[in-house]
Amino acid sequence: MMSTPARKRLMRDFKRLLHDPPEGISGAPYDINIMLWNAVIFGPEDTPWEGEDYPNRPPKVYFMSRMFHPNIYADGSISLDILQNEWRPIYDVAAILISIQSLLCDPSTNSAANAEAAQLFSENKCEYNRRQVHSWQSTSREMLDLYKIVNVARTSS
């Protein structure tokens, strides 16, 4: 990857954030791309954005890979009672992940986020399973292609 003035500046900014972060702010490049960042900004005191919502509110949880499942929306968000109307601050990350694992194995067709997947799960499990495998294979191919692009970009610099 070429070292442009923008990339050099962003690396310098990242190092500064690591060594002297402003209060309530953190940020870092996403994966290996210095041009794409993730950041967390906590609201200042005495404003509507003060503090953190978790554990008083559920975290936002979604799948980054495409999933064909009755309880997973097209954007990857999950229709799961403990992430919505049944949330309690007592739930921890392990409880959330166990609930998601359980939902993956035993979908709820009562609260379908994907009507087609719910119908297939109820009426034609063989086709449902085929579609699930197809969605995983498609995602795997896309991730592999992305890895190849990233790998080529790494080796060509």
Short mmCIF file of N, CA and C in Angstrom, two decimals:
data_model
loop_
_atom_site.label_atom_id
_atom_site.label_comp_id
_atom_site.label_asym_id
_atom_site.label_seq_id
_atom_site.Cartn_x
_atom_site.Cartn_y
_atom_site.Cartn_z
N MET A 1 0.84 -1.17 0.00
CA MET A 1 0.00 0.00 0.00
C MET A 1 0.90 1.24 0.00
N MET A 2 0.55 2.21 -0.84
CA MET A 2 1.36 3.41 -0.94
C MET A 2 1.23 4.25 0.32
N SER A 3 2.32 4.89 0.66
CA SER A 3 2.32 5.78 1.82
C SER A 3 2.10 7.20 1.32
N THR A 4 0.85 7.63 1.34
CA THR A 4 0.49 8.96 0.87
C THR A 4 0.53 9.93 2.05
N PRO A 5 0.50 11.23 1.77
CA PRO A 5 0.45 12.20 2.89
C PRO A 5 -0.75 11.96 3.81
N ALA A 6 -1.89 11.60 3.24
CA ALA A 6 -3.09 11.35 4.07
C ALA A 6 -2.85 10.16 4.99
N ARG A 7 -2.28 9.08 4.46
CA ARG A 7 -2.03 7.89 5.28
C ARG A 7 -1.01 8.19 6.38
N LYS A 8 0.03 8.95 6.03
CA LYS A 8 1.03 9.32 7.04
C LYS A 8 0.39 10.14 8.15
N ARG A 9 -0.44 11.09 7.76
CA ARG A 9 -1.12 11.93 8.76
C ARG A 9 -2.03 11.09 9.65
N LEU A 10 -2.79 10.17 9.04
CA LEU A 10 -3.70 9.33 9.83
C LEU A 10 -2.92 8.43 10.78
N MET A 11 -1.76 7.94 10.37
CA MET A 11 -0.93 7.12 11.27
C MET A 11 -0.45 7.97 12.45
N ARG A 12 -0.04 9.19 12.16
CA ARG A 12 0.41 10.10 13.22
C ARG A 12 -0.76 10.41 14.17
N ASP A 13 -1.96 10.64 13.61
CA ASP A 13 -3.14 10.90 14.44
C ASP A 13 -3.47 9.69 15.31
N PHE A 14 -3.36 8.50 14.74
CA PHE A 14 -3.64 7.27 15.48
C PHE A 14 -2.66 7.11 16.64
N LYS A 15 -1.39 7.32 16.39
CA LYS A 15 -0.38 7.21 17.47
C LYS A 15 -0.66 8.22 18.58
N ARG A 16 -1.07 9.41 18.19
CA ARG A 16 -1.39 10.43 19.20
C ARG A 16 -2.59 10.00 20.04
N LEU A 17 -3.62 9.44 19.39
CA LEU A 17 -4.79 8.96 20.12
C LEU A 17 -4.43 7.84 21.08
N LEU A 18 -3.49 6.99 20.68
CA LEU A 18 -3.07 5.90 21.56
C LEU A 18 -2.33 6.42 22.79
N HIS A 19 -1.47 7.39 22.58
CA HIS A 19 -0.62 7.88 23.68
C HIS A 19 -1.27 8.96 24.54
N ASP A 20 -2.18 9.73 23.96
CA ASP A 20 -2.81 10.82 24.70
C ASP A 20 -4.27 10.96 24.26
N PRO A 21 -5.10 9.98 24.63
CA PRO A 21 -6.49 10.03 24.16
C PRO A 21 -7.29 11.12 24.89
N PRO A 22 -8.13 11.86 24.16
CA PRO A 22 -9.01 12.81 24.82
C PRO A 22 -9.99 12.05 25.72
N GLU A 23 -10.42 12.66 26.80
CA GLU A 23 -11.34 12.00 27.71
C GLU A 23 -12.64 11.64 27.01
N GLY A 24 -13.04 10.37 27.16
CA GLY A 24 -14.31 9.92 26.61
C GLY A 24 -14.28 9.60 25.12
N ILE A 25 -13.09 9.56 24.53
CA ILE A 25 -12.98 9.30 23.09
C ILE A 25 -11.93 8.24 22.84
N SER A 26 -12.27 7.29 21.97
CA SER A 26 -11.26 6.34 21.49
C SER A 26 -11.53 6.09 20.02
N GLY A 27 -10.48 5.81 19.30
CA GLY A 27 -10.63 5.55 17.88
C GLY A 27 -9.43 4.78 17.38
N ALA A 28 -9.66 4.01 16.34
CA ALA A 28 -8.59 3.22 15.73
C ALA A 28 -8.99 2.84 14.32
N PRO A 29 -8.01 2.61 13.47
CA PRO A 29 -8.33 2.13 12.13
C PRO A 29 -9.03 0.79 12.19
N TYR A 30 -9.92 0.57 11.26
CA TYR A 30 -10.64 -0.68 11.15
C TYR A 30 -9.75 -1.68 10.44
N ASP A 31 -9.43 -2.80 11.12
CA ASP A 31 -8.61 -3.86 10.56
C ASP A 31 -7.29 -3.29 10.07
N ILE A 32 -6.97 -3.41 8.80
CA ILE A 32 -5.68 -2.95 8.30
C ILE A 32 -5.80 -1.70 7.43
N ASN A 33 -6.98 -1.13 7.34
CA ASN A 33 -7.21 0.02 6.47
C ASN A 33 -7.15 1.31 7.27
N ILE A 34 -6.08 2.04 7.17
CA ILE A 34 -5.90 3.30 7.91
C ILE A 34 -6.92 4.35 7.47
N MET A 35 -7.54 4.15 6.30
CA MET A 35 -8.50 5.12 5.80
C MET A 35 -9.91 4.88 6.33
N LEU A 36 -10.13 3.78 7.05
CA LEU A 36 -11.44 3.45 7.60
C LEU A 36 -11.29 3.26 9.10
N TRP A 37 -12.06 4.02 9.89
CA TRP A 37 -11.89 4.03 11.34
C TRP A 37 -13.15 3.63 12.07
N ASN A 38 -12.97 3.07 13.27
CA ASN A 38 -14.04 2.87 14.24
C ASN A 38 -13.74 3.82 15.39
N ALA A 39 -14.79 4.41 15.94
CA ALA A 39 -14.58 5.33 17.06
C ALA A 39 -15.71 5.18 18.06
N VAL A 40 -15.38 5.47 19.31
CA VAL A 40 -16.37 5.50 20.38
C VAL A 40 -16.25 6.85 21.05
N ILE A 41 -17.39 7.53 21.17
CA ILE A 41 -17.42 8.84 21.81
C ILE A 41 -18.48 8.79 22.90
N PHE A 42 -18.06 9.00 24.13
CA PHE A 42 -19.00 9.05 25.25
C PHE A 42 -19.43 10.49 25.43
N GLY A 43 -20.73 10.67 25.70
CA GLY A 43 -21.28 12.00 25.83
C GLY A 43 -20.75 12.74 27.05
N PRO A 44 -20.58 14.04 26.90
CA PRO A 44 -20.15 14.86 28.04
C PRO A 44 -21.20 14.87 29.15
N GLU A 45 -20.77 15.16 30.37
CA GLU A 45 -21.69 15.22 31.50
C GLU A 45 -22.74 16.30 31.27
N ASP A 46 -23.91 16.08 31.86
CA ASP A 46 -25.02 17.01 31.79
C ASP A 46 -25.55 17.23 30.38
N THR A 47 -25.43 16.22 29.54
CA THR A 47 -26.03 16.27 28.20
C THR A 47 -26.86 15.01 28.03
N PRO A 48 -27.75 14.99 27.05
CA PRO A 48 -28.54 13.77 26.82
C PRO A 48 -27.67 12.57 26.44
N TRP A 49 -26.43 12.80 26.02
CA TRP A 49 -25.56 11.71 25.57
C TRP A 49 -24.60 11.25 26.66
N GLU A 50 -24.80 11.72 27.86
CA GLU A 50 -23.92 11.37 28.97
C GLU A 50 -23.94 9.87 29.25
N GLY A 51 -22.77 9.34 29.52
CA GLY A 51 -22.66 7.96 29.99
C GLY A 51 -22.87 6.91 28.92
N GLU A 52 -23.00 5.70 29.40
CA GLU A 52 -23.17 4.55 28.54
C GLU A 52 -24.53 3.92 28.82
N ASP A 53 -25.12 3.33 27.79
CA ASP A 53 -26.42 2.69 27.96
C ASP A 53 -26.30 1.29 28.53
N TYR A 54 -25.27 0.55 28.13
CA TYR A 54 -25.10 -0.83 28.59
C TYR A 54 -24.59 -0.82 30.02
N PRO A 55 -25.10 -1.54 30.94
CA PRO A 55 -26.05 -2.64 30.80
C PRO A 55 -27.52 -2.25 30.98
N ASN A 56 -27.81 -0.96 31.11
CA ASN A 56 -29.21 -0.58 31.31
C ASN A 56 -30.06 -0.80 30.06
N ARG A 57 -29.44 -0.79 28.92
CA ARG A 57 -30.11 -1.10 27.65
C ARG A 57 -29.29 -2.18 26.95
N PRO A 58 -29.94 -2.97 26.11
CA PRO A 58 -29.18 -4.04 25.44
C PRO A 58 -28.18 -3.48 24.42
N PRO A 59 -27.10 -4.19 24.21
CA PRO A 59 -26.15 -3.75 23.17
C PRO A 59 -26.76 -3.99 21.79
N LYS A 60 -26.24 -3.29 20.80
CA LYS A 60 -26.67 -3.53 19.42
C LYS A 60 -25.82 -4.69 18.91
N VAL A 61 -26.47 -5.77 18.55
CA VAL A 61 -25.78 -6.97 18.09
C VAL A 61 -26.27 -7.30 16.69
N TYR A 62 -25.36 -7.57 15.79
CA TYR A 62 -25.75 -7.95 14.44
C TYR A 62 -24.67 -8.82 13.82
N PHE A 63 -25.08 -9.61 12.82
CA PHE A 63 -24.15 -10.44 12.07
C PHE A 63 -23.55 -9.60 10.96
N MET A 64 -22.27 -9.69 10.79
CA MET A 64 -21.61 -8.99 9.69
C MET A 64 -21.70 -9.80 8.41
N SER A 65 -21.81 -11.12 8.52
CA SER A 65 -21.95 -11.97 7.35
C SER A 65 -23.44 -12.17 7.06
N ARG A 66 -23.75 -12.44 5.80
CA ARG A 66 -25.13 -12.68 5.42
C ARG A 66 -25.62 -13.98 6.04
N MET A 67 -26.83 -13.96 6.56
CA MET A 67 -27.40 -15.14 7.19
C MET A 67 -28.82 -15.35 6.67
N PHE A 68 -29.14 -16.59 6.33
CA PHE A 68 -30.50 -16.95 5.96
C PHE A 68 -31.09 -17.65 7.17
N HIS A 69 -31.88 -16.92 7.93
CA HIS A 69 -32.40 -17.44 9.20
C HIS A 69 -33.68 -16.68 9.54
N PRO A 70 -34.66 -17.37 10.10
CA PRO A 70 -35.93 -16.72 10.41
C PRO A 70 -35.81 -15.50 11.33
N ASN A 71 -34.81 -15.46 12.18
CA ASN A 71 -34.72 -14.39 13.18
C ASN A 71 -33.61 -13.39 12.92
N ILE A 72 -33.10 -13.38 11.68
CA ILE A 72 -32.04 -12.44 11.34
C ILE A 72 -32.49 -11.59 10.15
N TYR A 73 -32.50 -10.26 10.37
CA TYR A 73 -32.91 -9.32 9.33
C TYR A 73 -31.84 -9.22 8.25
N ALA A 74 -32.20 -8.65 7.12
CA ALA A 74 -31.27 -8.50 5.99
C ALA A 74 -30.04 -7.68 6.38
N ASP A 75 -30.19 -6.73 7.30
CA ASP A 75 -29.04 -5.91 7.71
C ASP A 75 -28.17 -6.61 8.77
N GLY A 76 -28.54 -7.84 9.15
CA GLY A 76 -27.75 -8.60 10.12
C GLY A 76 -28.23 -8.46 11.55
N SER A 77 -29.17 -7.56 11.82
CA SER A 77 -29.67 -7.43 13.18
C SER A 77 -30.51 -8.65 13.54
N ILE A 78 -30.65 -8.89 14.83
CA ILE A 78 -31.22 -10.13 15.32
C ILE A 78 -32.53 -9.87 16.05
N SER A 79 -33.53 -10.66 15.72
CA SER A 79 -34.80 -10.62 16.44
C SER A 79 -34.71 -11.63 17.58
N LEU A 80 -34.35 -11.12 18.74
CA LEU A 80 -34.15 -11.96 19.92
C LEU A 80 -34.72 -11.23 21.13
N ASP A 81 -35.60 -11.88 21.85
CA ASP A 81 -36.32 -11.22 22.94
C ASP A 81 -35.41 -10.53 23.95
N ILE A 82 -34.29 -11.14 24.33
CA ILE A 82 -33.45 -10.49 25.34
C ILE A 82 -32.70 -9.28 24.79
N LEU A 83 -32.66 -9.12 23.48
CA LEU A 83 -32.05 -7.92 22.89
C LEU A 83 -33.09 -6.85 22.60
N GLN A 84 -34.33 -7.16 22.92
CA GLN A 84 -35.41 -6.21 22.66
C GLN A 84 -36.23 -6.00 23.92
N ASN A 85 -37.44 -6.51 23.94
CA ASN A 85 -38.37 -6.20 25.03
C ASN A 85 -38.13 -6.98 26.32
N GLU A 86 -37.31 -8.01 26.31
CA GLU A 86 -37.05 -8.79 27.52
C GLU A 86 -35.68 -8.51 28.14
N TRP A 87 -35.05 -7.42 27.76
CA TRP A 87 -33.71 -7.10 28.26
C TRP A 87 -33.74 -6.81 29.76
N ARG A 88 -32.74 -7.33 30.46
CA ARG A 88 -32.53 -7.05 31.88
C ARG A 88 -31.04 -6.78 32.08
N PRO A 89 -30.69 -5.78 32.88
CA PRO A 89 -29.28 -5.47 33.11
C PRO A 89 -28.46 -6.64 33.68
N ILE A 90 -29.10 -7.64 34.20
CA ILE A 90 -28.39 -8.80 34.74
C ILE A 90 -27.72 -9.62 33.64
N TYR A 91 -28.23 -9.53 32.38
CA TYR A 91 -27.64 -10.29 31.28
C TYR A 91 -26.23 -9.78 30.98
N ASP A 92 -25.32 -10.72 30.80
CA ASP A 92 -23.97 -10.34 30.42
C ASP A 92 -23.69 -10.82 28.99
N VAL A 93 -22.49 -10.57 28.50
CA VAL A 93 -22.15 -10.94 27.13
C VAL A 93 -22.30 -12.44 26.91
N ALA A 94 -21.89 -13.25 27.87
CA ALA A 94 -22.03 -14.70 27.73
C ALA A 94 -23.50 -15.09 27.56
N ALA A 95 -24.39 -14.49 28.33
CA ALA A 95 -25.82 -14.80 28.21
C ALA A 95 -26.34 -14.43 26.82
N ILE A 96 -25.89 -13.31 26.31
CA ILE A 96 -26.31 -12.87 24.98
C ILE A 96 -25.83 -13.88 23.93
N LEU A 97 -24.57 -14.25 24.00
CA LEU A 97 -24.01 -15.17 23.00
C LEU A 97 -24.64 -16.56 23.08
N ILE A 98 -24.91 -17.02 24.29
CA ILE A 98 -25.59 -18.32 24.45
C ILE A 98 -27.00 -18.25 23.87
N SER A 99 -27.68 -17.14 24.08
CA SER A 99 -29.03 -16.98 23.52
C SER A 99 -29.00 -16.96 22.00
N ILE A 100 -28.00 -16.32 21.43
CA ILE A 100 -27.87 -16.29 19.97
C ILE A 100 -27.57 -17.70 19.46
N GLN A 101 -26.68 -18.40 20.13
CA GLN A 101 -26.36 -19.77 19.74
C GLN A 101 -27.61 -20.64 19.76
N SER A 102 -28.39 -20.51 20.80
CA SER A 102 -29.63 -21.28 20.92
C SER A 102 -30.61 -20.91 19.81
N LEU A 103 -30.72 -19.62 19.52
CA LEU A 103 -31.63 -19.17 18.47
C LEU A 103 -31.21 -19.70 17.10
N LEU A 104 -29.91 -19.78 16.86
CA LEU A 104 -29.44 -20.30 15.58
C LEU A 104 -29.87 -21.75 15.38
N CYS A 105 -29.82 -22.51 16.46
CA CYS A 105 -30.19 -23.93 16.38
C CYS A 105 -31.70 -24.15 16.45
N ASP A 106 -32.40 -23.26 17.11
CA ASP A 106 -33.83 -23.43 17.33
C ASP A 106 -34.55 -22.11 17.05
N PRO A 107 -34.74 -21.78 15.77
CA PRO A 107 -35.36 -20.50 15.41
C PRO A 107 -36.77 -20.36 15.96
N SER A 108 -37.16 -19.11 16.17
CA SER A 108 -38.53 -18.79 16.56
C SER A 108 -39.25 -18.25 15.33
N THR A 109 -40.22 -18.99 14.85
CA THR A 109 -40.97 -18.51 13.68
C THR A 109 -42.09 -17.56 14.08
N ASN A 110 -42.30 -17.38 15.39
CA ASN A 110 -43.33 -16.44 15.87
C ASN A 110 -42.92 -14.99 15.68
N SER A 111 -41.63 -14.72 15.76
CA SER A 111 -41.14 -13.35 15.60
C SER A 111 -40.16 -13.30 14.43
N ALA A 112 -40.64 -13.67 13.26
CA ALA A 112 -39.78 -13.79 12.09
C ALA A 112 -39.29 -12.44 11.59
N ALA A 113 -37.99 -12.35 11.42
CA ALA A 113 -37.37 -11.19 10.79
C ALA A 113 -37.23 -11.43 9.29
N ASN A 114 -37.21 -12.71 8.93
CA ASN A 114 -37.10 -13.12 7.54
C ASN A 114 -38.25 -14.10 7.28
N ALA A 115 -39.33 -13.59 6.69
CA ALA A 115 -40.54 -14.39 6.49
C ALA A 115 -40.29 -15.62 5.61
N GLU A 116 -39.47 -15.44 4.59
CA GLU A 116 -39.18 -16.57 3.70
C GLU A 116 -38.46 -17.68 4.44
N ALA A 117 -37.46 -17.33 5.23
CA ALA A 117 -36.72 -18.34 6.02
C ALA A 117 -37.65 -19.00 7.03
N ALA A 118 -38.53 -18.24 7.65
CA ALA A 118 -39.46 -18.80 8.64
C ALA A 118 -40.41 -19.80 7.98
N GLN A 119 -40.91 -19.44 6.80
CA GLN A 119 -41.83 -20.34 6.10
C GLN A 119 -41.12 -21.62 5.69
N LEU A 120 -39.91 -21.49 5.13
CA LEU A 120 -39.17 -22.69 4.74
C LEU A 120 -38.82 -23.54 5.94
N PHE A 121 -38.44 -22.91 7.05
CA PHE A 121 -38.11 -23.67 8.26
C PHE A 121 -39.33 -24.49 8.71
N SER A 122 -40.50 -23.90 8.62
CA SER A 122 -41.73 -24.57 9.07
C SER A 122 -42.21 -25.63 8.08
N GLU A 123 -42.06 -25.36 6.78
CA GLU A 123 -42.70 -26.22 5.78
C GLU A 123 -41.74 -27.12 5.00
N ASN A 124 -40.47 -26.75 4.90
CA ASN A 124 -39.56 -27.51 4.06
C ASN A 124 -38.13 -27.39 4.61
N LYS A 125 -37.83 -28.14 5.67
CA LYS A 125 -36.53 -28.02 6.34
C LYS A 125 -35.36 -28.36 5.41
N CYS A 126 -35.58 -29.28 4.48
CA CYS A 126 -34.51 -29.66 3.55
C CYS A 126 -34.09 -28.44 2.71
N GLU A 127 -35.07 -27.72 2.16
CA GLU A 127 -34.77 -26.52 1.38
C GLU A 127 -34.22 -25.41 2.28
N TYR A 128 -34.75 -25.29 3.47
CA TYR A 128 -34.24 -24.31 4.43
C TYR A 128 -32.75 -24.56 4.69
N ASN A 129 -32.39 -25.80 4.97
CA ASN A 129 -30.99 -26.14 5.24
C ASN A 129 -30.12 -25.86 4.01
N ARG A 130 -30.63 -26.16 2.83
CA ARG A 130 -29.87 -25.88 1.60
C ARG A 130 -29.61 -24.38 1.45
N ARG A 131 -30.63 -23.57 1.72
CA ARG A 131 -30.47 -22.11 1.62
C ARG A 131 -29.49 -21.58 2.67
N GLN A 132 -29.52 -22.16 3.86
CA GLN A 132 -28.56 -21.76 4.89
C GLN A 132 -27.14 -22.03 4.44
N VAL A 133 -26.92 -23.24 3.96
CA VAL A 133 -25.58 -23.61 3.49
C VAL A 133 -25.15 -22.69 2.35
N HIS A 134 -26.07 -22.40 1.43
CA HIS A 134 -25.76 -21.52 0.31
C HIS A 134 -25.35 -20.13 0.81
N SER A 135 -26.07 -19.60 1.79
CA SER A 135 -25.73 -18.27 2.31
C SER A 135 -24.35 -18.28 2.96
N TRP A 136 -24.03 -19.35 3.68
CA TRP A 136 -22.70 -19.46 4.30
C TRP A 136 -21.61 -19.58 3.25
N GLN A 137 -21.87 -20.39 2.21
CA GLN A 137 -20.86 -20.55 1.17
C GLN A 137 -20.64 -19.25 0.43
N SER A 138 -21.71 -18.50 0.14
CA SER A 138 -21.57 -17.22 -0.54
C SER A 138 -20.75 -16.26 0.31
N THR A 139 -21.06 -16.20 1.60
CA THR A 139 -20.32 -15.31 2.49
C THR A 139 -18.87 -15.73 2.57
N SER A 140 -18.62 -17.03 2.65
CA SER A 140 -17.24 -17.53 2.71
C SER A 140 -16.47 -17.14 1.47
N ARG A 141 -17.10 -17.27 0.30
CA ARG A 141 -16.43 -16.89 -0.95
C ARG A 141 -16.13 -15.39 -0.95
N GLU A 142 -17.09 -14.58 -0.51
CA GLU A 142 -16.88 -13.13 -0.46
C GLU A 142 -15.73 -12.78 0.49
N MET A 143 -15.71 -13.44 1.64
CA MET A 143 -14.64 -13.18 2.61
C MET A 143 -13.29 -13.61 2.04
N LEU A 144 -13.26 -14.74 1.35
CA LEU A 144 -12.03 -15.22 0.74
C LEU A 144 -11.57 -14.24 -0.34
N ASP A 145 -12.51 -13.75 -1.17
CA ASP A 145 -12.16 -12.77 -2.18
C ASP A 145 -11.62 -11.50 -1.55
N LEU A 146 -12.25 -11.05 -0.47
CA LEU A 146 -11.78 -9.87 0.25
C LEU A 146 -10.38 -10.13 0.80
N TYR A 147 -10.16 -11.31 1.37
CA TYR A 147 -8.85 -11.65 1.89
C TYR A 147 -7.80 -11.60 0.78
N LYS A 148 -8.17 -12.12 -0.40
CA LYS A 148 -7.24 -12.10 -1.53
C LYS A 148 -6.90 -10.66 -1.90
N ILE A 149 -7.92 -9.80 -1.93
CA ILE A 149 -7.68 -8.40 -2.27
C ILE A 149 -6.78 -7.76 -1.23
N VAL A 150 -7.06 -8.00 0.04
CA VAL A 150 -6.24 -7.43 1.11
C VAL A 150 -4.84 -8.01 1.05
N ASN A 151 -4.73 -9.32 0.83
CA ASN A 151 -3.44 -9.97 0.78
C ASN A 151 -2.61 -9.43 -0.39
N VAL A 152 -3.24 -9.25 -1.55
CA VAL A 152 -2.54 -8.70 -2.70
C VAL A 152 -2.08 -7.28 -2.38
N ALA A 153 -2.95 -6.50 -1.74
CA ALA A 153 -2.59 -5.13 -1.39
C ALA A 153 -1.41 -5.12 -0.43
N ARG A 154 -1.35 -6.06 0.50
CA ARG A 154 -0.23 -6.13 1.44
C ARG A 154 1.06 -6.49 0.73
N THR A 155 1.00 -7.44 -0.18
CA THR A 155 2.23 -7.93 -0.80
C THR A 155 2.74 -7.01 -1.90
N SER A 156 1.89 -6.13 -2.41
CA SER A 156 2.33 -5.26 -3.50
C SER A 156 2.94 -3.95 -3.01
N SER A 157 3.00 -3.76 -1.71
CA SER A 157 3.59 -2.50 -1.22
C SER A 157 5.07 -2.62 -0.97
#
